[in-house]
Short mmCIF file of N, CA and C in Angstrom, two decimals:
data_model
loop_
_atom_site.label_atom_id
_atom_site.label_comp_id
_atom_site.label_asym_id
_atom_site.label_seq_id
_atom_site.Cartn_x
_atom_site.Cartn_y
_atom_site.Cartn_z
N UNK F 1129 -4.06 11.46 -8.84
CA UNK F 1129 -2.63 11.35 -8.63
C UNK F 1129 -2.13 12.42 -7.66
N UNK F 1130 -3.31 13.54 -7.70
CA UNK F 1130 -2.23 14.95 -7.11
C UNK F 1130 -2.79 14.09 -5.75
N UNK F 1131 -3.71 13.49 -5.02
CA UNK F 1131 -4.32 13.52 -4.11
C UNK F 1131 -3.05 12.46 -3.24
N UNK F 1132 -2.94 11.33 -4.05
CA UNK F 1132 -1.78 10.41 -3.87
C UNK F 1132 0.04 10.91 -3.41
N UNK F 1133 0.19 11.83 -3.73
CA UNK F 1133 1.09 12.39 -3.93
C UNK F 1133 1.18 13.79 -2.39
N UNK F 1134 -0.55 13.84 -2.21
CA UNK F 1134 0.04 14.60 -1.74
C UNK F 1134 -0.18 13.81 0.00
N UNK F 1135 -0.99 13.06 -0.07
CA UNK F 1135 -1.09 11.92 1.02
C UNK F 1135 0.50 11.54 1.73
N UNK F 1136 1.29 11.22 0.72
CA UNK F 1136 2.40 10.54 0.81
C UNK F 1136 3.53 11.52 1.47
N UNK F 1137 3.24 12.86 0.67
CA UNK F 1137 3.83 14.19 1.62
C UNK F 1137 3.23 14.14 3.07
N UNK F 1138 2.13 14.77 3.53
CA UNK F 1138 1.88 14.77 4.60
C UNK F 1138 2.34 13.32 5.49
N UNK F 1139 2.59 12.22 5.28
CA UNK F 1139 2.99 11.18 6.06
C UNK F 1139 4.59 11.01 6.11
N UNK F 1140 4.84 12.03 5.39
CA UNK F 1140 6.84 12.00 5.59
C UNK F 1140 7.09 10.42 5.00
N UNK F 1141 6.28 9.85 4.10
CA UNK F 1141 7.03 8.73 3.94
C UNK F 1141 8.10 8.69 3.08
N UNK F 1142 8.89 9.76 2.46
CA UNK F 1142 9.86 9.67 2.05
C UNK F 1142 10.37 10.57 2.39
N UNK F 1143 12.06 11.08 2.18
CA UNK F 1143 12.06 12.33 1.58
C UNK F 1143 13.39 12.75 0.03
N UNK F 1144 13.32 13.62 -0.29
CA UNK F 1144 14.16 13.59 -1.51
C UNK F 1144 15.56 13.24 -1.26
N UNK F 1145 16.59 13.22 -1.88
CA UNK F 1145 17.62 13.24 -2.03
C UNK F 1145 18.35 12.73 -3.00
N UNK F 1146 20.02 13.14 -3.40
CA UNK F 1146 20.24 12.68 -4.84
C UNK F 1146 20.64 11.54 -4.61
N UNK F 1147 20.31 10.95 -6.17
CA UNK F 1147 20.30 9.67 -6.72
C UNK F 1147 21.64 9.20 -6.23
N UNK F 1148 22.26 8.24 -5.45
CA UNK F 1148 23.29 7.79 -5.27
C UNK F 1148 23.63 6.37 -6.51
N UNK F 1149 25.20 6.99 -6.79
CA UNK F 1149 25.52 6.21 -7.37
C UNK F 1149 25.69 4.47 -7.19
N UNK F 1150 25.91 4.38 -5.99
CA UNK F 1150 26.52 3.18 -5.51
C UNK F 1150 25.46 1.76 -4.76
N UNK F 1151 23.87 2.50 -4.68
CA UNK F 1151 22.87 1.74 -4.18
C UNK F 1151 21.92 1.66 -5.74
N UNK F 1152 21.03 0.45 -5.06
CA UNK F 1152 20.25 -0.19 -6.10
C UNK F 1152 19.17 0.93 -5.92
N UNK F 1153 18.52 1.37 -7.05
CA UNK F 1153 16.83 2.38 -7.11
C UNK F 1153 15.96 1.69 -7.84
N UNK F 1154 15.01 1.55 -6.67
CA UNK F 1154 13.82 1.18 -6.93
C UNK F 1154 12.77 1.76 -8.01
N UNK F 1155 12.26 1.69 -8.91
CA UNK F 1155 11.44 1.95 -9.67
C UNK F 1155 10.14 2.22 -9.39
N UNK F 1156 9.37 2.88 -9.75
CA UNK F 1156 7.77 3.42 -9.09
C UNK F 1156 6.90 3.40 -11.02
N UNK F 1157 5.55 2.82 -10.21
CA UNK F 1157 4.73 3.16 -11.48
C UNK F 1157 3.58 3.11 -10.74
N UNK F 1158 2.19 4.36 -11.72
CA UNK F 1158 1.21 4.53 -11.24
C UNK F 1158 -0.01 3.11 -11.53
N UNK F 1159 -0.53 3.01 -10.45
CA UNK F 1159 -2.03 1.97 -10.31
C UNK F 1159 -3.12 2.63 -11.09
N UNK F 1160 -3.80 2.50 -11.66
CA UNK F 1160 -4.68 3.21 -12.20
C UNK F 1160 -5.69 1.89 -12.12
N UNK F 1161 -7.36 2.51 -11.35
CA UNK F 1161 -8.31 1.73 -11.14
C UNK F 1161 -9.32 2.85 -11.29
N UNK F 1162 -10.71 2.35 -11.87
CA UNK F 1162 -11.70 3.12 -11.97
C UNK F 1162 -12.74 2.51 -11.05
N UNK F 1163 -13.28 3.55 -9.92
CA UNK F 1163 -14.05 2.18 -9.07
C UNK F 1163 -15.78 2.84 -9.85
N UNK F 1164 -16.36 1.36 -9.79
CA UNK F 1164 -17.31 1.32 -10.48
C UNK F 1164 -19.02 1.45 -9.57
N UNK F 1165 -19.87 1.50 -10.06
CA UNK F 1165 -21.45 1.98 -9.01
C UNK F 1165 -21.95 0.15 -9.76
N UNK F 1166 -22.88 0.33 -8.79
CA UNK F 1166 -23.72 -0.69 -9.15
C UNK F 1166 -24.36 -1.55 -10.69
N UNK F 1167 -24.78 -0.01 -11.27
CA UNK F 1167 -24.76 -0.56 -13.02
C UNK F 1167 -23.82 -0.45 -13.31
N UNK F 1168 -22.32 -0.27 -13.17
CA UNK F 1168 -21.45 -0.41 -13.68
C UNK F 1168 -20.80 1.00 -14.34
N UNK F 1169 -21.03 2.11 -13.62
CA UNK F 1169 -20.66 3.39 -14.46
C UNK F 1169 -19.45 3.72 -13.38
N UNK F 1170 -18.96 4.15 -14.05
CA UNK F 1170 -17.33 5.04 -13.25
C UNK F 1170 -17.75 6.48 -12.10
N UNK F 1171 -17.66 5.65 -11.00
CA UNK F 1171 -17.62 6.72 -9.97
C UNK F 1171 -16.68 7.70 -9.69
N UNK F 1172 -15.60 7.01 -9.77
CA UNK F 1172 -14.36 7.77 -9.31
C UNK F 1172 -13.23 7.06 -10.05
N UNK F 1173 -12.24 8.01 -10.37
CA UNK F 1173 -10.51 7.15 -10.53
C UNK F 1173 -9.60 6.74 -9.59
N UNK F 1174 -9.06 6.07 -9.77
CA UNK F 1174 -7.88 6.19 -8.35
C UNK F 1174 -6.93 5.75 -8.75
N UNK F 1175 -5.94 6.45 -8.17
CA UNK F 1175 -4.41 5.89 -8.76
C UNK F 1175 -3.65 5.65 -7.44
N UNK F 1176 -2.74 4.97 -7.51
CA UNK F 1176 -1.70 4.62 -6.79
C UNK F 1176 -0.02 4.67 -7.02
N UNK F 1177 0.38 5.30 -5.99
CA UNK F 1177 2.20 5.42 -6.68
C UNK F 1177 2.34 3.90 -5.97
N UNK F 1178 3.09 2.88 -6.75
CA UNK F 1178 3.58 1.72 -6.27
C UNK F 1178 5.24 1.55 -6.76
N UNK F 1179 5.57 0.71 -5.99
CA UNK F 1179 7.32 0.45 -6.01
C UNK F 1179 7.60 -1.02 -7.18
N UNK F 1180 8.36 -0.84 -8.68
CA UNK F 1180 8.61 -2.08 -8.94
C UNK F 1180 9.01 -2.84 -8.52
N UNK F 1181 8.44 -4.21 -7.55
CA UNK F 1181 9.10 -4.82 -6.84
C UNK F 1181 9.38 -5.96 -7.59
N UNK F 1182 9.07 -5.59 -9.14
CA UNK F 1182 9.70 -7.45 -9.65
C UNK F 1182 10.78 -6.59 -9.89
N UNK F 1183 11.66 -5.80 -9.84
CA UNK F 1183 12.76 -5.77 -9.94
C UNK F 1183 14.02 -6.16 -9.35
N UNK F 1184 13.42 -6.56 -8.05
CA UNK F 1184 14.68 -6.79 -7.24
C UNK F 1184 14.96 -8.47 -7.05
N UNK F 1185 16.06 -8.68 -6.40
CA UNK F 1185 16.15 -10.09 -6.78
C UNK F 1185 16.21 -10.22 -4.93
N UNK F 1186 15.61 -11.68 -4.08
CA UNK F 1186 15.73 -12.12 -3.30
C UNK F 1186 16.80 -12.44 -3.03
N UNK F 1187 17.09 -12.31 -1.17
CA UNK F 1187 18.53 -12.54 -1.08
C UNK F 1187 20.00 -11.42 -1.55
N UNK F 1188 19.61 -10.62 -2.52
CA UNK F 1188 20.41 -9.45 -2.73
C UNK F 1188 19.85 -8.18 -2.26
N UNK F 1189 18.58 -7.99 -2.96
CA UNK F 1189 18.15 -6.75 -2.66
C UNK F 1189 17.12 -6.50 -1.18
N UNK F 1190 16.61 -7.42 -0.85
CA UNK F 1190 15.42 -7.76 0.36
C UNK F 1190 16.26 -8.88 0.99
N UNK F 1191 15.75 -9.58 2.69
CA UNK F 1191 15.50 -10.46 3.45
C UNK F 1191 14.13 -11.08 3.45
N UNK F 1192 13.05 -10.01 3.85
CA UNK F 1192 12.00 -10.23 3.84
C UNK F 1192 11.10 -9.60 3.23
N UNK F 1193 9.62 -10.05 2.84
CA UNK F 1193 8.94 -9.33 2.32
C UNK F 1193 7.67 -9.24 3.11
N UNK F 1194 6.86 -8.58 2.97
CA UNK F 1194 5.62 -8.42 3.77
C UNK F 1194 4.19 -7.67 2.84
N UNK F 1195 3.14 -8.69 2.93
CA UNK F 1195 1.93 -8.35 2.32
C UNK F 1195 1.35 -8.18 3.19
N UNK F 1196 0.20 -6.93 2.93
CA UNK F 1196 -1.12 -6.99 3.32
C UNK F 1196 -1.90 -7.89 2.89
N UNK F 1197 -2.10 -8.98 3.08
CA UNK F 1197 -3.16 -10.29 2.37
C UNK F 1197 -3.95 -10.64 3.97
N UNK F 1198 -5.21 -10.69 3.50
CA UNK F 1198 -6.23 -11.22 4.57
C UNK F 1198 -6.72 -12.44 4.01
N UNK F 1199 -6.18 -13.81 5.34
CA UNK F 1199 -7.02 -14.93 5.03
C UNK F 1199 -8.60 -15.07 4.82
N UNK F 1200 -8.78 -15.97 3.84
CA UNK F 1200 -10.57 -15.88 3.98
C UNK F 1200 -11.31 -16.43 4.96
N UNK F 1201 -10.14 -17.33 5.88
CA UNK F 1201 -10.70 -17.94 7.03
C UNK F 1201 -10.80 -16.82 8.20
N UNK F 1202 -9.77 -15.91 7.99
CA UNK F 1202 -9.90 -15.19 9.12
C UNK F 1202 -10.91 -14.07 8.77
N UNK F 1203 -11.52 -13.91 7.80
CA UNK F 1203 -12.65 -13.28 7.53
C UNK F 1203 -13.93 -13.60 7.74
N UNK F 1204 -13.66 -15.06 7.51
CA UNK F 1204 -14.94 -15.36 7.75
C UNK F 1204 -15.47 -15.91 9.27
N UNK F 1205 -14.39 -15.94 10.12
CA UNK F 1205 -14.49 -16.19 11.35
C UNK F 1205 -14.68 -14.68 11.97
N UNK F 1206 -14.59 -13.96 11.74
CA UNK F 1206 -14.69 -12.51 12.28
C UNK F 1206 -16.04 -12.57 12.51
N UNK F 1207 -16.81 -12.17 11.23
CA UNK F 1207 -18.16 -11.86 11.63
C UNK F 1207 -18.94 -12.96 12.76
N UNK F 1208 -18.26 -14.23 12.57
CA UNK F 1208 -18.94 -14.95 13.38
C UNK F 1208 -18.53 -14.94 14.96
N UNK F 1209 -17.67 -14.93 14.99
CA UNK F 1209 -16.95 -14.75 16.62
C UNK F 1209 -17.53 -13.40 16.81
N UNK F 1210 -17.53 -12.35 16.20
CA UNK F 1210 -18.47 -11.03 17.05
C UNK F 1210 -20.29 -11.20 16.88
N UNK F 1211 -20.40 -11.91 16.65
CA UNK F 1211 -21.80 -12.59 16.66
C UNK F 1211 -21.98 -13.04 17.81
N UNK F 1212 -21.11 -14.36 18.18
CA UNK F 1212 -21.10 -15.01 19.45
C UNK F 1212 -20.97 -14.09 20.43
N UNK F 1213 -19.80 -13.48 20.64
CA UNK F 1213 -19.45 -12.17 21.72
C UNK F 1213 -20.21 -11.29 21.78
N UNK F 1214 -21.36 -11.32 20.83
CA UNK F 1214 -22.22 -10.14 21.07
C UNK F 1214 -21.42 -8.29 20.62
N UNK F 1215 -20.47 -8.53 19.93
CA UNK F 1215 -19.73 -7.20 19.78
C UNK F 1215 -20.48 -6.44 18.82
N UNK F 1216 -20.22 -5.60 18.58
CA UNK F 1216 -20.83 -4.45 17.63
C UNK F 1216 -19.54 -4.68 16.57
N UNK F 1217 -19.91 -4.66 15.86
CA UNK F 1217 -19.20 -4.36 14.13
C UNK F 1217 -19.67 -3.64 13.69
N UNK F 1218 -18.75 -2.70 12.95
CA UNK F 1218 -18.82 -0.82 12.21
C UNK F 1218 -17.76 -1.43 10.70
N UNK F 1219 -18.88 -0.83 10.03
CA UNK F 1219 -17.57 -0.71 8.53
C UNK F 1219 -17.22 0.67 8.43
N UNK F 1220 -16.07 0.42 7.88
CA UNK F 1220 -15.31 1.83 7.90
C UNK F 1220 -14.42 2.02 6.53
N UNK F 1221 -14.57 2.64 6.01
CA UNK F 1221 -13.89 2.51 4.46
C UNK F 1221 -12.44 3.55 4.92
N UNK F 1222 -11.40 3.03 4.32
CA UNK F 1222 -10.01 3.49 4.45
C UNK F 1222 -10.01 4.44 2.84
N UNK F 1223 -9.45 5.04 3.15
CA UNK F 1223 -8.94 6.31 1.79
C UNK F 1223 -7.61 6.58 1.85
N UNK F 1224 -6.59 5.97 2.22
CA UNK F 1224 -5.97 5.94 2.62
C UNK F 1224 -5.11 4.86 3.62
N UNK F 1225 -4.14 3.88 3.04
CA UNK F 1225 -3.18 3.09 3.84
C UNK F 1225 -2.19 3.08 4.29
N UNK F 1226 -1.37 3.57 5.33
CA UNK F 1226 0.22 3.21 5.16
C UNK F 1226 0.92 2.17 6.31
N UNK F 1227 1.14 1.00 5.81
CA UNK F 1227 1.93 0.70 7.04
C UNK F 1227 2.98 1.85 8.16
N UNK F 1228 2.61 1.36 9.10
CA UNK F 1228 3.80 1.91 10.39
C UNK F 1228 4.89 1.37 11.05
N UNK F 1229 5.82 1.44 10.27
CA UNK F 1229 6.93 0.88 10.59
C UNK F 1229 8.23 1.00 10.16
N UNK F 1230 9.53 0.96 11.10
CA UNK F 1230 10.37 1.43 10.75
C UNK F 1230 11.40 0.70 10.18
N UNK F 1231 11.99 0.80 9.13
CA UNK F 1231 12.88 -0.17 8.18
C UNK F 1231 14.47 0.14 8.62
N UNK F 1232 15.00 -0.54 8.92
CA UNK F 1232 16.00 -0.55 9.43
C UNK F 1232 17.29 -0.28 7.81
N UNK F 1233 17.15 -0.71 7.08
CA UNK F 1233 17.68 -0.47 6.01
C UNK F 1233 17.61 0.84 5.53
N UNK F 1234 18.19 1.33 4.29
CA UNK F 1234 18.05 2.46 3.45
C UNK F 1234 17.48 1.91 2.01
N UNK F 1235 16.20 2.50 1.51
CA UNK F 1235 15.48 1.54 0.86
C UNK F 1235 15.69 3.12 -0.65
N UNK F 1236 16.03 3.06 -1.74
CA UNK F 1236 15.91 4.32 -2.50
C UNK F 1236 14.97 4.16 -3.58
N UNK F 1237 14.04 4.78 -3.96
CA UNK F 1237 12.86 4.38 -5.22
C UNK F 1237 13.12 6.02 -5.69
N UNK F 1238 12.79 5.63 -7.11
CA UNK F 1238 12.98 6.89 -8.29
C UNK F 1238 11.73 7.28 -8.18
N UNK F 1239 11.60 8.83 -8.32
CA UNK F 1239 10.36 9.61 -7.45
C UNK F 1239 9.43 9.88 -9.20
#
């Protein structure tokens, strides 16, 4: 959690300020995943700060929404189109995600 927390500092993705009365606050709860080894023993923990997003209602609180979701078609056409092209493919494990982008709104979540 401290690692999560402190990720989220160094990327300025928020910053504090008081609770305003007059806007909707978003709710936050921790992810908790244990990633597992091959026989199945606990390598590591990992947690995640995430935003309650069944809280808000469409049309009031959002316009749009946006997932990270990868088609399986476009997965599975990857390896094969850099096959054909002859490209080099590298895996690279992320420790770390944040979208980049700037929200035009004022968005407030309880810290």
């Amino acid at each position: 959690m401290n690692e999560e927390l402190e990720q989220i500092e160094n990327n300025n993705t928020w910053e504090l300020v008081p609770r305003p009365n007059d806007k909707n606050v978003i709710g936050t709860k921790w992810r908790l995943k244990n990633k597992l080894n091959e026989n199945g023993d606990v390598i590591r923990n990992k947690a995640r700060l995430v935003c309650k997003w069944y809280a808000q209602q469409e049309g009031i609180y959002f316009e749009e929404t946006f997932s990270p979701v990868t088609r399986l078609e476009a997965i599975r056409m990857f390896p094969s189109l850099s096959s054909f092209q002859k490209f080099k493919v590298y895996q690279m494990d992320v420790k770390y995600a944040f979208l980049n982008g700037d929200l035009e709104e004022e968005v407030y979540i309880e810290q």
